[in-house]
Amino acid sequence: MASVPQLQRQLIEYTASLYDEKYLDDQFLQLQKLQDESNPEFVVEVVSLFFEDSEKLLNNLATALQQKSVDYKQVDSHVHQFKGSSSSIGAQRVTNVCVHFRNYCEEKNLDGCLQCLQQVKHEYILVRNKLEALFRLEQQILQAGGSIPMME
Amino acid sequence: MSFIHLIGFGLKVGHLLLMLCYSFLTVISLNSFINDSQMKPNKSRKIWVKFLEIFSSKTSKIHHYYQYIGSAKFRKTWWRKLLILWIAFGTILALWIFWYLRSEALEKRKETLANMCDERARMLQDQFNVSMNHVQAMSILISTFHHGKNPSAIDQETFAKYTERTAFERPLTSGVAYAVRVLDSEREQFEKQQGWTIKKMTPVNKDKYNPEELEPSPVQPEYAPVIFAQDTVAHVISLDMLTGKEDRENVLRARALGKGVLTAPLALIKSNRLGVILTFAVYKRDLPPNATPEERIEATDGYLGGVFDIESLVEKLLQQLASKQTIYVNVFDTTNISNPISMYGIDVLDTGLQHISPLNFGDPSRKHEMRCRFKQKQPWQILAISASFGIFVITLLVGHIFHATVNRITKVEDDYKKMLDLKKRAEEADVAKSEFLANVSHEIRTPMTGVLGMLDTLMDTNLDVTQQDHVRIAQASGKALVSLINAVLDKAKIESGTIELEAVRFNLWEILDDVLSLFSGKSQKKEIELAAYISAKVPETLIGDPGRFRQIITNLVGNSMKFTKKGHIFVTVHLLEEVMKSIDAEPEPSSNDTLSGLPVADRNRSWEGFRPAGQIVCPPESITLIISVEDTGVGIPLDAQPRIFTPYMQVGPSIYHGGTGIGLSISKYLVNLMNGEIGFDSVPQIGSTFTFTAVFSNPKEQQINGQSMSEFCNMQAVVVDPRPIRAEVSRCHIQQLGMHVEIVSSLTSMLTMLTNGSQTVHFVLIEEEVWDQDLSNSVEFSYKLRNLNQEISPKLFLLSNSISNGPHQNNKPTVITKPLRISMLAASLQRAMGDNKSNSSNGEVPKLSLSKLLIGRKILVVDDNNVNLLVAAGALKKYGADVVCADNGRKAIALLKPPHLFDACFMDIQMPEMDGFEATKKIREIEHSVNFRIKNGSLSLQDYADISNWHVPILAMTADVIQATHERCLRSGMDGYVSKPFEANQLYQEVSRFFL
């Protein structure tokens, strides 16, 4: 088992890489700032809610786009939801894809939508994996008795 | 007569044409006049238009009429047909007139010819008759004196003499001769008696004529030898007239008829000229008129013949008439109609016109006529040609005018359509521009409010005087920027006419302080003297729109600042009455008596165009201020002066000075809104002075600037300044702090005043200029001042334009940087006095940060997105708010019913089922009905926490921060919007509006 400082360094580097690769943006930082003693599990709470929501939305989107006559209005509202929640947690790559997705919706471009659905799924799984990894690291630090270092 | 008629007709036609031209011209000119007069109402032009309207009432009807005629194309072909018709008509008219005039002339010519011919014929006839009568008379004479007497009383000699002397009586005869009737039986005796034989008449040449050579007449039953002859025809004596063919016939006819008879024209013997011979028979006794020819023949005694030399005679006659030249005259014997014999005249070419007059020479068996011709052919008909040509030209001209008019109308119409199109496009572009400007301005305004808010918070922290000043400047500048953006928005509002003025109480000094603060940095950097002066008569607080008032002054000072490199900018505020009085009373201030000593534009001239004070109608409690901003800048070029208040107008390229160019036009509009006027006077290279008036209300009780008053009340200050105006400015500021002020012009007089004066002087303010003038003197002065034998030695200040203090001096007193402002002056004086009261009074608890605002507040967050909801709630909780969540509009409505449990609500706009706008509308409806019922009394006030007007602040949460959304928010009854995810500054800004 690695030592606490090592883990802490690892966490910082990992977080930094997430920002660098634009998986996350400032909003995630803001989110982290909102977490304090009175609300110690805030980030995890929000992010797991996001995962839950997202999976539901992705399912909805997949079924909506498989319909014979696609209800683009509904698809759009799903994507809007997805965009809102992703931007709330700062998953900016997901948000960006959502923006494209909505454009295709407006154009009623089925191929574009399907392509975007794949992309957004992909991005979502990526960011989920990254965030899960991040939380695991944090858990490890906490279990090792260390504190989570704050990013500047 | 007919010619006069023709002229009359021509005049009428001309008049008609003129009227036609006139009406066409009127159509054009009326249009252009109307257009012109719309643009530039001009008295004389209006009269013209009226005049034209009266004159062309009919024409304009036509004009209106053709506007209704179908399409332009149709009209064009119609016009073209009309044009062709018109030209054809004109051509026919011209031809007709030509023909008419020509035939008139021909007729006249014919008449003239007939007149002339008849006249000549008559004269010829008359003269011939006269001659004939005389010849007849002569026959009587012979009958009486030759045959009546025995022996005869006449012999050849007598006859010749007589005839010679009476020749004038017979102008047409060239000679007369008498032949006697001799029967063959009497021949011998007769020949004997006469001494010659009767000779036969043979035509011979004139040259060879010799009577001796003539043959004697052959034997015949009777003879008619000539016995008497006039000398001119003496050669015919002894010739037997019956031997000449013509003569014989003549003689026989004459004695049978008893009348004069004429021969056909014949060549005369000897002279060989053409002539006729008139023969009369002489009878033995008087015969009754009805005597038979036989009786006459039997009674015949002889024959008297007169030779008429027609040719010379006619010539003579024509010469008498003296107009021989103009016509040819031919005389013919037309007894044999098929072969007329020419008696006079030469054969000439046919000149067209000919007149024939019959001649009656008294011989019924012979017919004569006179034929007359003009010598010249008919001359060119100048009148006819020119008249018809003129008409043709007029037709063409009218046609041309007509054509040009139609073309012009078409062109104008096309242009008009084009203009309309362009106008439409320009207007669209303008709308787009305005929208764009409004959007951009709004987007800039949003962050600016954040900046200003933060500066506000900064002000409340513990700052020293300089820092405070800096923050104040930053704040003022920020406000100015916002107001600039507002100006752009204002422009749009002005264009739509929806701008309205506030009426709130404000402090005039504060406004001017603000403006000066805003420009203090610049003025110090440029070393320009910037000052404001408010007349003591102007009340300190007024009711009006401080924002707009400041906007005007800021704009004017800003302009001055842009264009001034040295000298001063001076803002003065007076009561209008004060100024109006002083115009008459005060002499013109000398040119160097200005703030910086530089010459300025004449202030009085800048309000020359204003209405006289008496004419401004305002309520009695109102106050009219006159505000001047005077600078010593580059001035406005004369050619640009009239356009100075035009929007977007700038003198020279704007890159030199920046700015949008709408400031002055907005200012003018605002001044007008304040019932004032704005004017200016500018002298290039000297400076400009802008003056405006504004009407404010005067509040009943004046607020007193308590704090400053109490601190400096009744203290004594002295201003050392040789320049009266500048000193006056300083004094008015210091007086505003409640102090007594004296002005002295030099350090020396200051000293004398200090040493002699009994009163205590607390502050001495010296112009830097005075101080720098003589440094040694100044140092000495400060030394003396310190050693003055007084309780408190006066505090020394320098009033300086620039921050740079030049060479450092040990003894240099505290510098107060101009522009003088009350707050800054007070702060500086306080600091010098060494008490920190001001700091403590300003150092209150700093204004609340976001968490202070939100702590304990109960807030409802509505969002259908769980994640967003959680994040928003988390953020608000972080600031200490008590957050309740709702995930759709319906729940929100259920929760937001008066009496409200929540202090505010943040609502997402885009939600399924019911979006934020709709939900808010519903909530507002419920609130309204509750409010209404409370007012009605149907709901008791107690149940609603004694609040009669329920209105929960609802803020939209949205990711789109575009203008349209914002406006829609406000329309739906929302109070504002925050962007999602939250930004602390914006959140603060919006929330502070409700919770402060």
PDB file of N, CA and C in Angstrom, chain B residues 241-315:
ATOM      1  N   MET B 241     -57.586 102.136-152.251  1.00  0.00           N
ATOM      2  CA  MET B 241     -57.786 101.341-151.061  1.00  0.00           C
ATOM      3  C   MET B 241     -58.463 100.025-151.374  1.00  0.00           C
ATOM      4  N   LEU B 242     -59.178 100.027-152.503  1.00  0.00           N
ATOM      5  CA  LEU B 242     -59.902  98.799-152.815  1.00  0.00           C
ATOM      6  C   LEU B 242     -58.969  97.735-153.385  1.00  0.00           C
ATOM      7  N   THR B 243     -57.740  98.134-153.680  1.00  0.00           N
ATOM      8  CA  THR B 243     -56.820  97.139-154.197  1.00  0.00           C
ATOM      9  C   THR B 243     -56.134  96.347-153.077  1.00  0.00           C
ATOM     10  N   GLY B 244     -56.052  96.968-151.887  1.00  0.00           N
ATOM     11  CA  GLY B 244     -55.492  96.195-150.719  1.00  0.00           C
ATOM     12  C   GLY B 244     -56.553  95.237-150.230  1.00  0.00           C
ATOM     13  N   LYS B 245     -56.137  94.003-149.988  1.00  0.00           N
ATOM     14  CA  LYS B 245     -57.131  92.985-149.624  1.00  0.00           C
ATOM     15  C   LYS B 245     -57.876  93.358-148.350  1.00  0.00           C
ATOM     16  N   GLU B 246     -57.131  93.672-147.346  1.00  0.00           N
ATOM     17  CA  GLU B 246     -57.725  94.009-146.067  1.00  0.00           C
ATOM     18  C   GLU B 246     -58.528  95.299-146.184  1.00  0.00           C
ATOM     19  N   ASP B 247     -57.913  96.259-146.894  1.00  0.00           N
ATOM     20  CA  ASP B 247     -58.524  97.569-146.975  1.00  0.00           C
ATOM     21  C   ASP B 247     -59.858  97.505-147.728  1.00  0.00           C
ATOM     22  N   ARG B 248     -59.834  96.723-148.721  1.00  0.00           N
ATOM     23  CA  ARG B 248     -61.051  96.601-149.541  1.00  0.00           C
ATOM     24  C   ARG B 248     -62.197  96.066-148.695  1.00  0.00           C
ATOM     25  N   GLU B 249     -61.900  94.998-148.053  1.00  0.00           N
ATOM     26  CA  GLU B 249     -62.903  94.371-147.189  1.00  0.00           C
ATOM     27  C   GLU B 249     -63.418  95.370-146.174  1.00  0.00           C
ATOM     28  N   ASN B 250     -62.484  96.097-145.636  1.00  0.00           N
ATOM     29  CA  ASN B 250     -62.784  97.080-144.608  1.00  0.00           C
ATOM     30  C   ASN B 250     -63.697  98.179-145.172  1.00  0.00           C
ATOM     31  N   VAL B 251     -63.289  98.654-146.329  1.00  0.00           N
ATOM     32  CA  VAL B 251     -64.022  99.753-146.958  1.00  0.00           C
ATOM     33  C   VAL B 251     -65.432  99.312-147.266  1.00  0.00           C
ATOM     34  N   LEU B 252     -65.564  98.109-147.820  1.00  0.00           N
ATOM     35  CA  LEU B 252     -66.878  97.631-148.196  1.00  0.00           C
ATOM     36  C   LEU B 252     -67.769  97.474-146.974  1.00  0.00           C
ATOM     37  N   ARG B 253     -67.141  96.905-145.886  1.00  0.00           N
ATOM     38  CA  ARG B 253     -67.923  96.703-144.661  1.00  0.00           C
ATOM     39  C   ARG B 253     -68.335  98.015-144.038  1.00  0.00           C
ATOM     40  N   ALA B 254     -67.408  98.978-144.129  1.00  0.00           N
ATOM     41  CA  ALA B 254     -67.648 100.264-143.480  1.00  0.00           C
ATOM     42  C   ALA B 254     -68.809 100.989-144.131  1.00  0.00           C
ATOM     43  N   ARG B 255     -68.829 100.991-145.487  1.00  0.00           N
ATOM     44  CA  ARG B 255     -69.896 101.753-146.134  1.00  0.00           C
ATOM     45  C   ARG B 255     -71.217 101.045-146.020  1.00  0.00           C
ATOM     46  N   ALA B 256     -71.179  99.674-145.901  1.00  0.00           N
ATOM     47  CA  ALA B 256     -72.412  98.937-145.712  1.00  0.00           C
ATOM     48  C   ALA B 256     -72.981  99.137-144.324  1.00  0.00           C
ATOM     49  N   LEU B 257     -72.116  99.196-143.340  1.00  0.00           N
ATOM     50  CA  LEU B 257     -72.594  99.293-141.947  1.00  0.00           C
ATOM     51  C   LEU B 257     -72.839 100.722-141.503  1.00  0.00           C
ATOM     52  N   GLY B 258     -72.067 101.635-142.029  1.00  0.00           N
ATOM     53  CA  GLY B 258     -72.184 103.018-141.575  1.00  0.00           C
ATOM     54  C   GLY B 258     -71.500 103.242-140.260  1.00  0.00           C
ATOM     55  N   LYS B 259     -70.653 102.316-139.838  1.00  0.00           N
ATOM     56  CA  LYS B 259     -69.970 102.429-138.544  1.00  0.00           C
ATOM     57  C   LYS B 259     -68.495 102.274-138.804  1.00  0.00           C
ATOM     58  N   GLY B 260     -67.697 102.554-137.792  1.00  0.00           N
ATOM     59  CA  GLY B 260     -66.265 102.335-137.931  1.00  0.00           C
ATOM     60  C   GLY B 260     -65.983 100.838-137.927  1.00  0.00           C
ATOM     61  N   VAL B 261     -65.182 100.359-138.820  1.00  0.00           N
ATOM     62  CA  VAL B 261     -64.798  98.950-138.789  1.00  0.00           C
ATOM     63  C   VAL B 261     -63.288  98.848-138.741  1.00  0.00           C
ATOM     64  N   LEU B 262     -62.871  97.695-138.224  1.00  0.00           N
ATOM     65  CA  LEU B 262     -61.437  97.509-138.037  1.00  0.00           C
ATOM     66  C   LEU B 262     -60.952  96.401-138.951  1.00  0.00           C
ATOM     67  N   THR B 263     -59.736  96.553-139.405  1.00  0.00           N
ATOM     68  CA  THR B 263     -59.125  95.457-140.136  1.00  0.00           C
ATOM     69  C   THR B 263     -58.507  94.506-139.126  1.00  0.00           C
ATOM     70  N   ALA B 264     -58.194  93.365-139.659  1.00  0.00           N
ATOM     71  CA  ALA B 264     -57.369  92.491-138.812  1.00  0.00           C
ATOM     72  C   ALA B 264     -55.996  93.130-138.735  1.00  0.00           C
ATOM     73  N   PRO B 265     -55.201  92.757-137.765  1.00  0.00           N
ATOM     74  CA  PRO B 265     -53.883  93.376-137.678  1.00  0.00           C
ATOM     75  C   PRO B 265     -53.122  93.094-138.974  1.00  0.00           C
ATOM     76  N   LEU B 266     -52.463  94.089-139.458  1.00  0.00           N
ATOM     77  CA  LEU B 266     -51.717  93.889-140.697  1.00  0.00           C
ATOM     78  C   LEU B 266     -50.447  94.700-140.644  1.00  0.00           C
ATOM     79  N   ALA B 267     -49.551  94.267-141.436  1.00  0.00           N
ATOM     80  CA  ALA B 267     -48.298  95.020-141.478  1.00  0.00           C
ATOM     81  C   ALA B 267     -48.562  96.273-142.280  1.00  0.00           C
ATOM     82  N   LEU B 268     -48.182  97.380-141.687  1.00  0.00           N
ATOM     83  CA  LEU B 268     -48.491  98.642-142.323  1.00  0.00           C
ATOM     84  C   LEU B 268     -47.530  98.870-143.470  1.00  0.00           C
ATOM     85  N   ILE B 269     -48.033  99.559-144.494  1.00  0.00           N
ATOM     86  CA  ILE B 269     -47.180  99.871-145.629  1.00  0.00           C
ATOM     87  C   ILE B 269     -46.105 100.819-145.161  1.00  0.00           C
ATOM     88  N   LYS B 270     -45.009 100.689-145.663  1.00  0.00           N
ATOM     89  CA  LYS B 270     -43.850 101.519-145.382  1.00  0.00           C
ATOM     90  C   LYS B 270     -43.249 101.250-144.018  1.00  0.00           C
ATOM     91  N   SER B 271     -44.026 101.517-142.956  1.00  0.00           N
ATOM     92  CA  SER B 271     -43.427 101.309-141.624  1.00  0.00           C
ATOM     93  C   SER B 271     -43.326  99.817-141.325  1.00  0.00           C
ATOM     94  N   ASN B 272     -44.190  99.076-142.001  1.00  0.00           N
ATOM     95  CA  ASN B 272     -44.179  97.636-141.841  1.00  0.00           C
ATOM     96  C   ASN B 272     -44.422  97.172-140.400  1.00  0.00           C
ATOM     97  N   ARG B 273     -45.054  98.071-139.678  1.00  0.00           N
ATOM     98  CA  ARG B 273     -45.339  97.667-138.297  1.00  0.00           C
ATOM     99  C   ARG B 273     -46.735  97.122-138.255  1.00  0.00           C
ATOM    100  N   LEU B 274     -47.023  96.493-137.159  1.00  0.00           N
ATOM    101  CA  LEU B 274     -48.328  95.876-137.023  1.00  0.00           C
ATOM    102  C   LEU B 274     -49.332  96.947-136.659  1.00  0.00           C
ATOM    103  N   GLY B 275     -50.408  96.949-137.357  1.00  0.00           N
ATOM    104  CA  GLY B 275     -51.399  97.954-137.024  1.00  0.00           C
ATOM    105  C   GLY B 275     -52.773  97.510-137.498  1.00  0.00           C
ATOM    106  N   VAL B 276     -53.759  98.272-137.113  1.00  0.00           N
ATOM    107  CA  VAL B 276     -55.112  98.036-137.624  1.00  0.00           C
ATOM    108  C   VAL B 276     -55.595  99.331-138.245  1.00  0.00           C
ATOM    109  N   ILE B 277     -56.436  99.166-139.174  1.00  0.00           N
ATOM    110  CA  ILE B 277     -56.953 100.369-139.825  1.00  0.00           C
ATOM    111  C   ILE B 277     -58.423 100.467-139.532  1.00  0.00           C
ATOM    112  N   LEU B 278     -58.814 101.638-139.083  1.00  0.00           N
ATOM    113  CA  LEU B 278     -60.220 101.916-138.782  1.00  0.00           C
ATOM    114  C   LEU B 278     -60.775 102.713-139.966  1.00  0.00           C
ATOM    115  N   THR B 279     -61.851 102.224-140.434  1.00  0.00           N
ATOM    116  CA  THR B 279     -62.395 102.899-141.603  1.00  0.00           C
ATOM    117  C   THR B 279     -63.816 103.368-141.329  1.00  0.00           C
ATOM    118  N   PHE B 280     -64.075 104.598-141.672  1.00  0.00           N
ATOM    119  CA  PHE B 280     -65.428 105.153-141.611  1.00  0.00           C
ATOM    120  C   PHE B 280     -65.867 105.546-143.019  1.00  0.00           C
ATOM    121  N   ALA B 281     -67.114 105.319-143.319  1.00  0.00           N
ATOM    122  CA  ALA B 281     -67.607 105.759-144.628  1.00  0.00           C
ATOM    123  C   ALA B 281     -68.152 107.181-144.531  1.00  0.00           C
ATOM    124  N   VAL B 282     -67.919 107.961-145.548  1.00  0.00           N
ATOM    125  CA  VAL B 282     -68.461 109.330-145.588  1.00  0.00           C
ATOM    126  C   VAL B 282     -69.587 109.323-146.642  1.00  0.00           C
ATOM    127  N   TYR B 283     -70.757 109.732-146.138  1.00  0.00           N
ATOM    128  CA  TYR B 283     -71.910 109.678-147.035  1.00  0.00           C
ATOM    129  C   TYR B 283     -72.244 111.061-147.568  1.00  0.00           C
ATOM    130  N   LYS B 284     -72.974 110.998-148.760  1.00  0.00           N
ATOM    131  CA  LYS B 284     -73.343 112.262-149.397  1.00  0.00           C
ATOM    132  C   LYS B 284     -74.373 113.007-148.573  1.00  0.00           C
ATOM    133  N   ARG B 285     -75.229 112.295-147.947  1.00  0.00           N
ATOM    134  CA  ARG B 285     -76.310 112.913-147.165  1.00  0.00           C
ATOM    135  C   ARG B 285     -76.479 112.158-145.868  1.00  0.00           C
ATOM    136  N   ASP B 286     -77.273 112.778-144.976  1.00  0.00           N
ATOM    137  CA  ASP B 286     -77.532 112.082-143.707  1.00  0.00           C
ATOM    138  C   ASP B 286     -78.472 110.920-143.968  1.00  0.00           C
ATOM    139  N   LEU B 287     -78.087 109.784-143.460  1.00  0.00           N
ATOM    140  CA  LEU B 287     -78.903 108.588-143.665  1.00  0.00           C
ATOM    141  C   LEU B 287     -79.626 108.259-142.376  1.00  0.00           C
ATOM    142  N   PRO B 288     -80.799 107.745-142.527  1.00  0.00           N
ATOM    143  CA  PRO B 288     -81.500 107.311-141.316  1.00  0.00           C
ATOM    144  C   PRO B 288     -80.766 106.107-140.704  1.00  0.00           C
ATOM    145  N   PRO B 289     -80.951 105.902-139.438  1.00  0.00           N
ATOM    146  CA  PRO B 289     -80.188 104.814-138.791  1.00  0.00           C
ATOM    147  C   PRO B 289     -80.580 103.446-139.352  1.00  0.00           C
ATOM    148  N   ASN B 290     -81.833 103.370-139.849  1.00  0.00           N
ATOM    149  CA  ASN B 290     -82.241 102.050-140.339  1.00  0.00           C
ATOM    150  C   ASN B 290     -82.056 101.901-141.854  1.00  0.00           C
ATOM    151  N   ALA B 291     -81.136 102.697-142.455  1.00  0.00           N
ATOM    152  CA  ALA B 291     -80.929 102.631-143.889  1.00  0.00           C
ATOM    153  C   ALA B 291     -80.358 101.283-144.286  1.00  0.00           C
ATOM    154  N   THR B 292     -80.752 100.807-145.423  1.00  0.00           N
ATOM    155  CA  THR B 292     -80.264  99.510-145.867  1.00  0.00           C
ATOM    156  C   THR B 292     -78.856  99.657-146.407  1.00  0.00           C
ATOM    157  N   PRO B 293     -78.122  98.540-146.452  1.00  0.00           N
ATOM    158  CA  PRO B 293     -76.763  98.629-146.958  1.00  0.00           C
ATOM    159  C   PRO B 293     -76.729  99.190-148.390  1.00  0.00           C
ATOM    160  N   GLU B 294     -77.699  98.825-149.182  1.00  0.00           N
ATOM    161  CA  GLU B 294     -77.691  99.309-150.552  1.00  0.00           C
ATOM    162  C   GLU B 294     -77.770 100.834-150.603  1.00  0.00           C
ATOM    163  N   GLU B 295     -78.677 101.348-149.786  1.00  0.00           N
ATOM    164  CA  GLU B 295     -78.807 102.792-149.704  1.00  0.00           C
ATOM    165  C   GLU B 295     -77.494 103.427-149.299  1.00  0.00           C
ATOM    166  N   ARG B 296     -76.843 102.764-148.300  1.00  0.00           N
ATOM    167  CA  ARG B 296     -75.590 103.302-147.782  1.00  0.00           C
ATOM    168  C   ARG B 296     -74.525 103.301-148.876  1.00  0.00           C
ATOM    169  N   ILE B 297     -74.439 102.169-149.614  1.00  0.00           N
ATOM    170  CA  ILE B 297     -73.413 102.067-150.661  1.00  0.00           C
ATOM    171  C   ILE B 297     -73.645 103.164-151.710  1.00  0.00           C
ATOM    172  N   GLU B 298     -74.899 103.300-151.985  1.00  0.00           N
ATOM    173  CA  GLU B 298     -75.252 104.267-153.021  1.00  0.00           C
ATOM    174  C   GLU B 298     -74.876 105.675-152.569  1.00  0.00           C
ATOM    175  N   ALA B 299     -75.025 105.948-151.251  1.00  0.00           N
ATOM    176  CA  ALA B 299     -74.792 107.291-150.753  1.00  0.00           C
ATOM    177  C   ALA B 299     -73.342 107.564-150.401  1.00  0.00           C
ATOM    178  N   THR B 300     -72.505 106.568-150.556  1.00  0.00           N
ATOM    179  CA  THR B 300     -71.135 106.734-150.106  1.00  0.00           C
ATOM    180  C   THR B 300     -70.374 107.751-150.937  1.00  0.00           C
ATOM    181  N   ASP B 301     -69.671 108.575-150.283  1.00  0.00           N
ATOM    182  CA  ASP B 301     -68.848 109.579-150.946  1.00  0.00           C
ATOM    183  C   ASP B 301     -67.371 109.193-150.907  1.00  0.00           C
ATOM    184  N   GLY B 302     -66.953 108.712-149.739  1.00  0.00           N
ATOM    185  CA  GLY B 302     -65.533 108.349-149.565  1.00  0.00           C
ATOM    186  C   GLY B 302     -65.316 107.610-148.252  1.00  0.00           C
ATOM    187  N   TYR B 303     -64.078 107.395-148.001  1.00  0.00           N
ATOM    188  CA  TYR B 303     -63.773 106.612-146.802  1.00  0.00           C
ATOM    189  C   TYR B 303     -62.660 107.266-146.030  1.00  0.00           C
ATOM    190  N   LEU B 304     -62.907 107.373-144.779  1.00  0.00           N
ATOM    191  CA  LEU B 304     -61.848 107.944-143.921  1.00  0.00           C
ATOM    192  C   LEU B 304     -61.212 106.795-143.129  1.00  0.00           C
ATOM    193  N   GLY B 305     -59.932 106.698-143.214  1.00  0.00           N
ATOM    194  CA  GLY B 305     -59.248 105.586-142.495  1.00  0.00           C
ATOM    195  C   GLY B 305     -58.241 106.114-141.489  1.00  0.00           C
ATOM    196  N   GLY B 306     -58.222 105.507-140.369  1.00  0.00           N
ATOM    197  CA  GLY B 306     -57.213 105.854-139.338  1.00  0.00           C
ATOM    198  C   GLY B 306     -56.317 104.657-139.088  1.00  0.00           C
ATOM    199  N   VAL B 307     -55.068 104.925-139.067  1.00  0.00           N
ATOM    200  CA  VAL B 307     -54.140 103.818-138.829  1.00  0.00           C
ATOM    201  C   VAL B 307     -53.782 103.770-137.333  1.00  0.00           C
ATOM    202  N   PHE B 308     -54.068 102.673-136.816  1.00  0.00           N
ATOM    203  CA  PHE B 308     -53.712 102.507-135.387  1.00  0.00           C
ATOM    204  C   PHE B 308     -52.463 101.649-135.292  1.00  0.00           C
ATOM    205  N   ASP B 309     -51.416 102.244-134.788  1.00  0.00           N
ATOM    206  CA  ASP B 309     -50.178 101.470-134.599  1.00  0.00           C
ATOM    207  C   ASP B 309     -50.250 100.845-133.209  1.00  0.00           C
ATOM    208  N   ILE B 310     -50.840  99.683-133.177  1.00  0.00           N
ATOM    209  CA  ILE B 310     -51.185  99.080-131.878  1.00  0.00           C
ATOM    210  C   ILE B 310     -49.962  98.941-130.970  1.00  0.00           C
ATOM    211  N   GLU B 311     -48.917  98.457-131.585  1.00  0.00           N
ATOM    212  CA  GLU B 311     -47.726  98.159-130.770  1.00  0.00           C
ATOM    213  C   GLU B 311     -47.265  99.388-129.995  1.00  0.00           C
ATOM    214  N   SER B 312     -47.021 100.459-130.750  1.00  0.00           N
ATOM    215  CA  SER B 312     -46.486 101.641-130.065  1.00  0.00           C
ATOM    216  C   SER B 312     -47.536 102.246-129.155  1.00  0.00           C
ATOM    217  N   LEU B 313     -48.775 102.067-129.617  1.00  0.00           N
ATOM    218  CA  LEU B 313     -49.827 102.667-128.809  1.00  0.00           C
ATOM    219  C   LEU B 313     -49.949 101.990-127.454  1.00  0.00           C
ATOM    220  N   VAL B 314     -49.974 100.690-127.503  1.00  0.00           N
ATOM    221  CA  VAL B 314     -50.084  99.967-126.217  1.00  0.00           C
ATOM    222  C   VAL B 314     -48.891 100.289-125.336  1.00  0.00           C
ATOM    223  N   GLU B 315     -47.770 100.337-125.984  1.00  0.00           N
ATOM    224  CA  GLU B 315     -46.573 100.649-125.220  1.00  0.00           C
ATOM    225  C   GLU B 315     -46.713 101.992-124.520  1.00  0.00           C
TER     226      GLU B 315
END
